[in-house]
Short mmCIF file of C-alpha atoms in Angstrom, two decimals:
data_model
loop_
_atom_site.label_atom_id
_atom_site.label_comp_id
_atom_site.label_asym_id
_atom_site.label_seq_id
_atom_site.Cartn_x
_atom_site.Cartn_y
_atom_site.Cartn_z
CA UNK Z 222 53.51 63.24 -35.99
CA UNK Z 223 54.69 59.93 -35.33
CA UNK Z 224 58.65 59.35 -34.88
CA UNK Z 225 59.94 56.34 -36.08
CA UNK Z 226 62.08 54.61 -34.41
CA UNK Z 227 65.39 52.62 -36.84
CA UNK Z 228 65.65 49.09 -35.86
CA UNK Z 229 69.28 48.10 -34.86
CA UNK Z 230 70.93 45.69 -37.49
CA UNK Z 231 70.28 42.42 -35.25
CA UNK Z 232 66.63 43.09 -35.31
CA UNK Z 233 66.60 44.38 -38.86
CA UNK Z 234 68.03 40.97 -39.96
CA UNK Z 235 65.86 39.11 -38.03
CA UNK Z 236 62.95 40.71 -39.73
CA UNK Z 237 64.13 41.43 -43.37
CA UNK Z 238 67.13 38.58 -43.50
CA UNK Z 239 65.15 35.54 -44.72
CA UNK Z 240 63.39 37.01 -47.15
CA UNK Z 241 65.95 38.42 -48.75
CA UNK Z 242 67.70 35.35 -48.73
CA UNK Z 243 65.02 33.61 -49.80
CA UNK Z 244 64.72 35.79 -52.49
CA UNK Z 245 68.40 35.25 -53.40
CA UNK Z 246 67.54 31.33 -53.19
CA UNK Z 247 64.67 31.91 -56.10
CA UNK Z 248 66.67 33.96 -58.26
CA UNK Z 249 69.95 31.44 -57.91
CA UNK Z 250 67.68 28.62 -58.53
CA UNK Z 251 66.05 30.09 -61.92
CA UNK Z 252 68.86 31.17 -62.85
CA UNK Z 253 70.71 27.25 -62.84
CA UNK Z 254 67.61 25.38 -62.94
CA UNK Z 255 68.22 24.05 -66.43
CA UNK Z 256 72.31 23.57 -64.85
CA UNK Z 257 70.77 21.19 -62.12
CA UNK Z 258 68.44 19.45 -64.29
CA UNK Z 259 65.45 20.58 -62.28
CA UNK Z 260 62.12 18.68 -63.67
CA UNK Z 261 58.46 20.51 -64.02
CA UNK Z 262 57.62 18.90 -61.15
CA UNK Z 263 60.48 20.00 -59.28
CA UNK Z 264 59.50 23.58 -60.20
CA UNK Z 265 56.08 23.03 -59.33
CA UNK Z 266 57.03 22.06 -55.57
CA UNK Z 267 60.27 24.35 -55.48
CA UNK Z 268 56.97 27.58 -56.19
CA UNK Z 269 54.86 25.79 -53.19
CA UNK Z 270 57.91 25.39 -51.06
CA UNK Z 271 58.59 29.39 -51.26
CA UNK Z 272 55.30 30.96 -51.07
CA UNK Z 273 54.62 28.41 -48.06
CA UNK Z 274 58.50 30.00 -46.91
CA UNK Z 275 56.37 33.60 -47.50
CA UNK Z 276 53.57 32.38 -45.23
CA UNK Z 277 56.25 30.90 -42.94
CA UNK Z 278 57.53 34.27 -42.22
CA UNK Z 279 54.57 35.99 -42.31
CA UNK Z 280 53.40 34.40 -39.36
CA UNK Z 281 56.76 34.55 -37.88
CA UNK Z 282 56.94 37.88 -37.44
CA UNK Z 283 53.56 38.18 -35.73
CA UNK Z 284 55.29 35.46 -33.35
CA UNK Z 285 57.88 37.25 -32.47
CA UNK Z 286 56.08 41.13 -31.97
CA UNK Z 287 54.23 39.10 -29.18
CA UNK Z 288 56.62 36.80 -27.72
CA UNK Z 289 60.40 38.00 -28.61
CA UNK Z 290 63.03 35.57 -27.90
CA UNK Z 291 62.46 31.71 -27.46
CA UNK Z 292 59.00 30.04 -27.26
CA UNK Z 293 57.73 26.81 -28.04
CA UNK Z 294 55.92 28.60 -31.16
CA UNK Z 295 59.49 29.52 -32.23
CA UNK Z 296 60.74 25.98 -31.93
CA UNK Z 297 58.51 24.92 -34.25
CA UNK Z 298 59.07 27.65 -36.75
CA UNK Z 299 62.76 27.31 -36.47
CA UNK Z 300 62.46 23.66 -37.46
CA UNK Z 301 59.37 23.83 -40.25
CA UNK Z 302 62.06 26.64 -41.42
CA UNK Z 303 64.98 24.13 -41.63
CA UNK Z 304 62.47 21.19 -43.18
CA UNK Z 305 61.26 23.85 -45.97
CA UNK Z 306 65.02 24.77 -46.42
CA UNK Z 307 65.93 21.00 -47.08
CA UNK Z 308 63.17 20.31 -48.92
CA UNK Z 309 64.87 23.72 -51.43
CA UNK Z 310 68.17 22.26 -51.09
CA UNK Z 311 67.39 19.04 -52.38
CA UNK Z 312 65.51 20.17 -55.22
CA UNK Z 313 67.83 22.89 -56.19
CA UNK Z 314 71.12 23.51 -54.22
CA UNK Z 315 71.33 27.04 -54.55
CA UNK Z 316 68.32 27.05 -52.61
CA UNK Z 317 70.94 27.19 -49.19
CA UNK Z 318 70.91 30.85 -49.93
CA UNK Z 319 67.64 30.59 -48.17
CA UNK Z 320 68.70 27.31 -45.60
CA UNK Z 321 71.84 29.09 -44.19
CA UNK Z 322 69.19 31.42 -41.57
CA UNK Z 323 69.33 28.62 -39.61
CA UNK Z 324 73.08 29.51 -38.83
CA UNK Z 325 72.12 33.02 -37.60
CA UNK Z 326 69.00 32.58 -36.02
CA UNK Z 327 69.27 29.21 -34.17
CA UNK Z 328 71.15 30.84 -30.71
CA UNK Z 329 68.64 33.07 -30.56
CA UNK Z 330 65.58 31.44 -30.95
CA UNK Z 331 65.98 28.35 -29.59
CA UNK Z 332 66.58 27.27 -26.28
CA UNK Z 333 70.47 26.15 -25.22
CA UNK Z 334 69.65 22.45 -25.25
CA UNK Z 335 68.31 23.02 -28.79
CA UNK Z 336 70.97 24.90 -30.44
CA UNK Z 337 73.50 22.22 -30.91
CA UNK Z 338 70.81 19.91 -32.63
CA UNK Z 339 69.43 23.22 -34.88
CA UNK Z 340 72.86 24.02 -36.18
CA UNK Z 341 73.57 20.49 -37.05
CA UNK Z 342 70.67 20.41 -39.20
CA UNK Z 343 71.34 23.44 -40.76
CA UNK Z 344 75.03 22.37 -41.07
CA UNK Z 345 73.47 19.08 -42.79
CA UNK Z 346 71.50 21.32 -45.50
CA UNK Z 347 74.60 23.20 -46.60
CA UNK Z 348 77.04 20.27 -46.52
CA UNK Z 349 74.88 19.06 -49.23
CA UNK Z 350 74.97 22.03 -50.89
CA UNK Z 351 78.18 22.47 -50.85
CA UNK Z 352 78.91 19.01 -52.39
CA UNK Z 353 76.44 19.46 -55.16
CA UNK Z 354 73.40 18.92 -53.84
CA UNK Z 355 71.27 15.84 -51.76
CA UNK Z 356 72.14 13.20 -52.23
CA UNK Z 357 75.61 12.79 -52.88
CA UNK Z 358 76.21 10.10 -55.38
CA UNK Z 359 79.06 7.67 -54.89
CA UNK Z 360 81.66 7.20 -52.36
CA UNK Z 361 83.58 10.27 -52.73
CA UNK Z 362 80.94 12.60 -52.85
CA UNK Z 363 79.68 11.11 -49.84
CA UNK Z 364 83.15 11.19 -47.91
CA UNK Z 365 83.47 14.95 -49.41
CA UNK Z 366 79.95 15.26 -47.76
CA UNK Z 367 80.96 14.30 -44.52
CA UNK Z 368 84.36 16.00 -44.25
CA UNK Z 369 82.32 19.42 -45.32
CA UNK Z 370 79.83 18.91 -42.56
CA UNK Z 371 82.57 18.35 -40.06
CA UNK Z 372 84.25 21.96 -41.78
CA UNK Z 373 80.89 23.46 -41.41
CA UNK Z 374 80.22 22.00 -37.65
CA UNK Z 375 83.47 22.66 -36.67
CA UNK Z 376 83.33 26.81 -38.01
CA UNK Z 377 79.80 26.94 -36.37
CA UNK Z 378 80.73 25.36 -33.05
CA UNK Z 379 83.68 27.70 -33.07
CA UNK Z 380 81.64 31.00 -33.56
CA UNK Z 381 78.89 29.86 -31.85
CA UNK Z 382 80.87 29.68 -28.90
CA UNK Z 383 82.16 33.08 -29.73
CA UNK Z 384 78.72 33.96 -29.85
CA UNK Z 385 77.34 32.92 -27.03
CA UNK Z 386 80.07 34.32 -24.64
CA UNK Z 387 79.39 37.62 -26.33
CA UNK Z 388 75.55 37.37 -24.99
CA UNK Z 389 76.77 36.01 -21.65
CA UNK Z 390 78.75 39.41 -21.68
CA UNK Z 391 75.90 41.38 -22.84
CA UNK Z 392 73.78 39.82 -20.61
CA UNK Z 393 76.74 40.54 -17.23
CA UNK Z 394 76.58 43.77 -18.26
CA UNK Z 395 73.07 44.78 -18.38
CA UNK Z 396 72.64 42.91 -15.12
CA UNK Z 397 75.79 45.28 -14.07
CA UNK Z 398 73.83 48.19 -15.56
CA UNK Z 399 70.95 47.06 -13.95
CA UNK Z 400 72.50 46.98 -10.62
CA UNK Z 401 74.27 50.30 -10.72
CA UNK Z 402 70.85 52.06 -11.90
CA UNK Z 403 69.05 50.29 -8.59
CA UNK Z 404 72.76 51.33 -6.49
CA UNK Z 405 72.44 54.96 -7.78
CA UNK Z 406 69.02 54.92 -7.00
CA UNK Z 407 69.25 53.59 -3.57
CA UNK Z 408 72.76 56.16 -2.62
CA UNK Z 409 70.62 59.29 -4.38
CA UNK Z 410 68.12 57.85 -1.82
CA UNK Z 411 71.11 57.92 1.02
CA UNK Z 412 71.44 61.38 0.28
CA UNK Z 413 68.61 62.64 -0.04
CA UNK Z 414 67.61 61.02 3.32
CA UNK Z 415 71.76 62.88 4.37
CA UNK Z 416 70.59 66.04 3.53
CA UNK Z 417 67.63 65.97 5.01
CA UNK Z 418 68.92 64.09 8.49
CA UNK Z 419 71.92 67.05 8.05
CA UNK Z 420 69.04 70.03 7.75
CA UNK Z 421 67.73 68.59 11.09
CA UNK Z 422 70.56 68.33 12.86
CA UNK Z 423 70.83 71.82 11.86
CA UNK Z 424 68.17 73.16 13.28
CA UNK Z 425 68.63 70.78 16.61
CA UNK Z 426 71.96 72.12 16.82
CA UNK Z 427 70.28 75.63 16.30
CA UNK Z 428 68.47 75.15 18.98
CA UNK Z 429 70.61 73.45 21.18
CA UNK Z 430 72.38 76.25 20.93
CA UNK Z 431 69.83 78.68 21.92
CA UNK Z 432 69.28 76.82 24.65
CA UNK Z 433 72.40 76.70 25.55
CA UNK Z 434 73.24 80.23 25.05
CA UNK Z 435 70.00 81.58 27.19
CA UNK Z 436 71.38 79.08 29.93
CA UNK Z 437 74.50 81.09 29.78
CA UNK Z 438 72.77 84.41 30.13
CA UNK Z 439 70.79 83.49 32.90
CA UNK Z 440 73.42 82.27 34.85
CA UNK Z 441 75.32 85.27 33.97
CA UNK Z 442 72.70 87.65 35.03
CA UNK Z 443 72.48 85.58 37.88
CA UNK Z 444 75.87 85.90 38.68
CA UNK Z 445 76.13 89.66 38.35
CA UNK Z 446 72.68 91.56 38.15
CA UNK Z 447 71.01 88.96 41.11
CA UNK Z 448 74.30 89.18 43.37
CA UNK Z 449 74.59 92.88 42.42
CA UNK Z 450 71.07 93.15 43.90
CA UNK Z 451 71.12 91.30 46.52
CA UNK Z 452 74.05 93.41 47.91
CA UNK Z 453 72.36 96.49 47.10
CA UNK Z 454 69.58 95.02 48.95
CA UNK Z 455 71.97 95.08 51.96
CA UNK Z 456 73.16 98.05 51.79
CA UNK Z 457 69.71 99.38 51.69
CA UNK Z 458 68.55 98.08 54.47
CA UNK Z 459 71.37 98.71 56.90
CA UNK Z 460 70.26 102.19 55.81
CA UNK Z 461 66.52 101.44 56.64
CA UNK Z 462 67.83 100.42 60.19
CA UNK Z 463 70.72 102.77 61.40
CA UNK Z 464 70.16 106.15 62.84
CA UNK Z 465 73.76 107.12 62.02
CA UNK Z 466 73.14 109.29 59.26
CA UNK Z 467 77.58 108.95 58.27
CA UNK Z 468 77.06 105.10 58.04
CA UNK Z 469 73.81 105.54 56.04
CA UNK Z 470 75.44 107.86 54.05
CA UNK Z 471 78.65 105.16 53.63
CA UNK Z 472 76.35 102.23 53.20
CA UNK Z 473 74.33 104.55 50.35
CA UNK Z 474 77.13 105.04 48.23
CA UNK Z 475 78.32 100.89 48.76
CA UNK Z 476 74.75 100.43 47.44
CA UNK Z 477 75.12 102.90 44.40
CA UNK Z 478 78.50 100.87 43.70
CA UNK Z 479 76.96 97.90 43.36
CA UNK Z 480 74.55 99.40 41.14
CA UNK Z 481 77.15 100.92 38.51
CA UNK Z 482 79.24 97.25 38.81
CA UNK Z 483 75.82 95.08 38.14
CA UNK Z 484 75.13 97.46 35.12
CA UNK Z 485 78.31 96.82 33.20
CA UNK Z 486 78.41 93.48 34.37
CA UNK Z 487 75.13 92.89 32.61
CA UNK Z 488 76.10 94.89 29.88
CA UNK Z 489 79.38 92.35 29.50
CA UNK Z 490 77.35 89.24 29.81
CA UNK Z 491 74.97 89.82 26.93
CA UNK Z 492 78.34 90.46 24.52
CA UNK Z 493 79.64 87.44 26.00
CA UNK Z 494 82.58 89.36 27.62
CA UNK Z 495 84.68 88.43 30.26
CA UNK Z 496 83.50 89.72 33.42
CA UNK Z 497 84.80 93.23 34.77
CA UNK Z 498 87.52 91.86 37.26
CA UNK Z 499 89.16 90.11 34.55
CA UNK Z 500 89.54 92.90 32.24
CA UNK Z 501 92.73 94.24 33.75
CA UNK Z 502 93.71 91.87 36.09
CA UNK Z 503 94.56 87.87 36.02
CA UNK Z 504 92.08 85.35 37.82
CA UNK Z 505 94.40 85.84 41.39
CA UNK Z 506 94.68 89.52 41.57
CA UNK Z 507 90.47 89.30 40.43
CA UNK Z 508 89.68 86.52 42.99
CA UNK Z 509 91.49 88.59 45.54
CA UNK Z 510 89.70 92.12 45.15
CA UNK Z 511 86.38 90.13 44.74
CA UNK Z 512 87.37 88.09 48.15
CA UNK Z 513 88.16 91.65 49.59
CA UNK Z 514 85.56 93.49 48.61
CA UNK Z 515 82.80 90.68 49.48
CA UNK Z 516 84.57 90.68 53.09
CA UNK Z 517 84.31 94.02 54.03
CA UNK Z 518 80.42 94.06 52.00
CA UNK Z 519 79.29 91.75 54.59
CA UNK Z 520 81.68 91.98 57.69
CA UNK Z 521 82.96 88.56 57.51
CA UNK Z 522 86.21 87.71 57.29
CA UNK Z 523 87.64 86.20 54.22
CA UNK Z 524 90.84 85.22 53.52
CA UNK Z 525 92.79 84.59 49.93
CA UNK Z 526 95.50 82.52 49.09
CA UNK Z 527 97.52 81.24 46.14
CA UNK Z 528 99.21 77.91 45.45
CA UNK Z 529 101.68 77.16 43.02
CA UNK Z 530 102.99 78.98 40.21
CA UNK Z 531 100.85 81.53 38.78
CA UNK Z 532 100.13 81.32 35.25
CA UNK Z 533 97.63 83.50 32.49
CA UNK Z 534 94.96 81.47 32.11
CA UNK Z 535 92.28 81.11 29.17
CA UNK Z 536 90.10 83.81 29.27
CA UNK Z 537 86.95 81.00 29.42
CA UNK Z 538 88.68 78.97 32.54
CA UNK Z 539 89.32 82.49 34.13
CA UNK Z 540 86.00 83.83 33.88
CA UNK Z 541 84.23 80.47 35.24
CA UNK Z 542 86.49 80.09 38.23
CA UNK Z 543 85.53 83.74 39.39
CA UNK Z 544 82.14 82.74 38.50
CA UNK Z 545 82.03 80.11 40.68
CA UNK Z 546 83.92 82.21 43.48
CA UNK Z 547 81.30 84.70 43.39
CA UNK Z 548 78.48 82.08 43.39
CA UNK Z 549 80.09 80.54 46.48
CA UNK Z 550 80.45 83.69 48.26
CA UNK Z 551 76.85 85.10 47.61
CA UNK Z 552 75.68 81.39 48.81
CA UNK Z 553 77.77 81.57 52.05
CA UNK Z 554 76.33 85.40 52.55
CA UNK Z 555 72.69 84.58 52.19
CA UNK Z 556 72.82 80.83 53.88
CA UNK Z 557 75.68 80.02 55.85
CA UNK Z 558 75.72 82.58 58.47
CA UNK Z 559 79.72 82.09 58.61
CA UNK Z 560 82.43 83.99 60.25
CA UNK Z 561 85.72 83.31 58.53
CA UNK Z 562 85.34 81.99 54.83
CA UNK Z 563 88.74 81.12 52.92
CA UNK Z 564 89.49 80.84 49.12
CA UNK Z 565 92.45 78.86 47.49
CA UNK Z 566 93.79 79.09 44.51
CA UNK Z 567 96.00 76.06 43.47
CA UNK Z 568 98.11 76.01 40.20
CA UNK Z 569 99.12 72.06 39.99
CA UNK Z 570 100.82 71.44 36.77
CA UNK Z 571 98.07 70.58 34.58
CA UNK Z 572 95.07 71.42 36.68
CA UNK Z 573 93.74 74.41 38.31
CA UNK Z 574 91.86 73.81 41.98
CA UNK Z 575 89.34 76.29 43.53
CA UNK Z 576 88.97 76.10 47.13
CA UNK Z 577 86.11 77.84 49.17
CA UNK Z 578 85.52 76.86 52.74
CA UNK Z 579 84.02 78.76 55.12
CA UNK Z 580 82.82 77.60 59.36
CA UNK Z 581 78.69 78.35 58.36
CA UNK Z 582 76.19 76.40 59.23
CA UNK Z 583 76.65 73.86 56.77
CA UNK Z 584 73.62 71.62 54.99
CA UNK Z 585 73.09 68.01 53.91
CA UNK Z 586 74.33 67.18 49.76
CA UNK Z 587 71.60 64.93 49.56
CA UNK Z 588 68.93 66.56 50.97
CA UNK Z 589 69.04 70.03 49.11
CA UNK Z 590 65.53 71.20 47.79
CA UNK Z 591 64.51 71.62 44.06
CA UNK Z 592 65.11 75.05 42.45
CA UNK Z 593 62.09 77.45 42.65
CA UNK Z 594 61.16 80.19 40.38
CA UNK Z 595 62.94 82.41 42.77
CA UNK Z 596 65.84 80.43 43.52
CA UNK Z 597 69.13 80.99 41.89
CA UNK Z 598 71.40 78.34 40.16
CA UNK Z 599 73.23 77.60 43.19
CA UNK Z 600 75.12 74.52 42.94
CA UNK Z 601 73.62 73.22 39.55
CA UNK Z 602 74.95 76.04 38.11
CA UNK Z 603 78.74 75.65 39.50
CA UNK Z 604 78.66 72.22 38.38
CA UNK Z 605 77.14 73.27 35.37
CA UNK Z 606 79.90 76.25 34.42
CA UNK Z 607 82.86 73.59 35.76
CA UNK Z 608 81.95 70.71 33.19
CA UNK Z 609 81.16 72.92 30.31
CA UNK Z 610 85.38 73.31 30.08
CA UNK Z 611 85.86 69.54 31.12
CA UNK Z 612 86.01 70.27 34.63
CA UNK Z 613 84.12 68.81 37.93
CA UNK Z 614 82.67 70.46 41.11
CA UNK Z 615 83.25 68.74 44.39
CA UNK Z 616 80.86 69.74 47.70
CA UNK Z 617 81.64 68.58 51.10
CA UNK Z 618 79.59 69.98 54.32
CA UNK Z 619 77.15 68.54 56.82
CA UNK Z 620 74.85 70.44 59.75
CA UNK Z 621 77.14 72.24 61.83
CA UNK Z 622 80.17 72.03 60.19
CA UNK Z 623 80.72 74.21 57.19
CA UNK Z 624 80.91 73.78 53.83
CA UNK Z 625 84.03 73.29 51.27
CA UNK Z 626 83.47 73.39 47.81
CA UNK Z 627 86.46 72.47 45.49
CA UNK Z 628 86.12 73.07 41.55
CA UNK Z 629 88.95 71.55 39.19
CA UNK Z 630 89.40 72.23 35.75
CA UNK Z 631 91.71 72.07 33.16
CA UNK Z 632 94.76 74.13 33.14
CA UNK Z 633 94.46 75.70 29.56
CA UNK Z 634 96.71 79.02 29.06
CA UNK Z 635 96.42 82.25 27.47
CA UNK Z 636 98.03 81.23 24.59
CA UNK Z 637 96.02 78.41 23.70
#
């Protein structure tokens, strides 16, 4: 079923209007044609005048279904309209009925340089009209013919004006319209492309953090399970290699120690729990019983100190200062073959300063070799836990001369 669709009242006008004024023209004419003292000839032409107005419009309309709005075809129409109008008027004045479409039709279908001469004409039409009809006989109908067609320009000029800032504000705002469609269009665009740049970073940040979180494991086993083992390793083989079945015994259970610590140390690094020593103690009374208990593990001696006032630190800066403590002591036990090692705790204000120095045999900064498969994390891995709380690692040692490492980091209490 076809829906049809109501014209709006400009277009219905523009369709319907002049024959319905022309139609009013006829029936005004017939009705005062005897008033006017229209001849049989007059009537004659007046009948070929209208059905040619018919035709006129006929055509018109087929015009403007293929070419709406101003066309040189339309020109010509508009103006063959005006001279058929005149042509009415003068034979019958209430023939301007039909003449007076030039007034509403003129803006829009002629071009702007045109207008001004098409409502003239049409102004001419109706001033004769209006006067009694073309031509005016003697001198006052003419000066009452020109003082009406000054009226009538003047009124048109006036709402033609009117008129054509109302299109120039039709015509703003469907070029506004226009631009806030294509605006919308390109922001839903935006977005869309937002959302989908936002998913992304979603999973990047997903993995990032992955990542990030399996680097923290492994250094965490690395820092507990790998140390515990390489102690127990110890242990185990001063047993292999002493007769004295008391210090076997004595290094047995140091070995089965190290097992039970490396177990819940693991246990506490995969729920991302603070590691053993700190869960009574602050990071001195920690960093001294690790210091203690890695001295008399391996025989060297190892001395602990504290600077400063003593403050409870953030669990996080706690836990990666001992980290790093227990890094640098397992490094100085497996490489630096040193005698006296000493840590230093410093509490400066604003900053908190680990010190490890020890008389080994010291190594070259710039020379050290790439990580293996079954190397640990080393110094990378200090670094590594110092910046990840906005903190720095410092390494001084050469050949011969012992090492000092010094981490800083932020001094960031309990309570924030």
């Amino acid at each position: 079923m076809t829906k049809t669709v109501p014209l709006e009242p400009r277009a219905f006008f523009d369709s319907w209007g002049p024959y319905a004024l022309l139609f009013a023209g006829v029936v005004a004419a017939v009705l005062s044609s005897r008033l006017v003292g229209m001849s049989r000839s007059a009537v004659v032409v007046s009948a070929a005048l209208v059905a040619a107005g018919v035709v006129l419009q006929v055509a018109w309309g087929r015009v403007k279904r293929s070419r709406p709005g101003p066309s040189r075809t339309g020109v010509c129409l508009y103006f063959l309209r005006w001279a058929l109008g005149f042509a009415l008027t003068w034979l019958n004045p209430f023939f301007a009925f039909y003449a007076v479409t030039g007034y509403y039709t003129a803006v829009r279908e002629l071009p702007r340089r045109l207008v001004t001469t098409g409502l003239f004409l049409t102004a001419i039409t109706m001033a004769g009209s209006e006067v009694g009809g073309m031509p005016p006989h003697g001198l006052v109908l003419w000066t009452g013919f020109y003082l009406v067609l000054g009226v009538n320009m003047g009124m048109v000029t006036v709402f033609t004006r009117f008129n054509q800032q109302e299109q120039d504000r039709a015509r703003v705002q469907a070029e506004t319209i226009t631009e806030l469609n294509r605006t919308n269009t390109a922001l839903q665009q935006a977005l869309d492309e937002n959302a989908a740049l936002h998913a992304q970073l979603l999973v990047q940040a997903r993995e990032a953090g992955v990542a990030d979180e399996r680097r923290r494991l492994a250094a965490e086993i690395h820092d507990t399970i790998a140390q515990g083992l390489t102690g127990i390793i110890a242990q185990l083989q001063v047993v292999v290699n002493t007769p004295d079945r008391d210090q076997a015994r004595e290094h047995t259970g140091r070995a089965m120690e190290l097992a039970r610590h490396s177990l819940g140390e693991a246990r506490r690094s995969v729920h991302n729990l603070a590691p053993a020593a700190l869960e009574n103690d602050g990071l001195p009374e920690a960093l001294k019983k690790t210091v203690a208990e890695w001295g008399e593990r391996t025989g060297v001696r190892a001395d602990f100190t504290v600077t400063g006032t003593s403050e409870q630190l953030h669990e996080e800066v706690s836990a990666t200062l001992l980290r790093i403590a227990q890094e640098a002591l397992s490094n100085a036990a497996r490489h630096a073959h040193a005698t006296r090692v000493g840590v230093t705790l410093s509490f400066t204000g604003d900053e908190v300063l680990l010190d490890i120095r020890d008389d080994g045999t010291g190594f070259d900064p710039l020379a050290l070799p790439a990580r293996t498969s079954a190397g640990g994390f080393g110094l990378d891995g200090m670094r590594a836990r110092a910046e990840r709380i906005a903190g720095s690692l410092a390494v001084e040692s050469e050949p011969g001369h012992g090492t000092a490492l010094s981490a800083r980091v932020p001094l960031v209490r309990h309570d924030q």
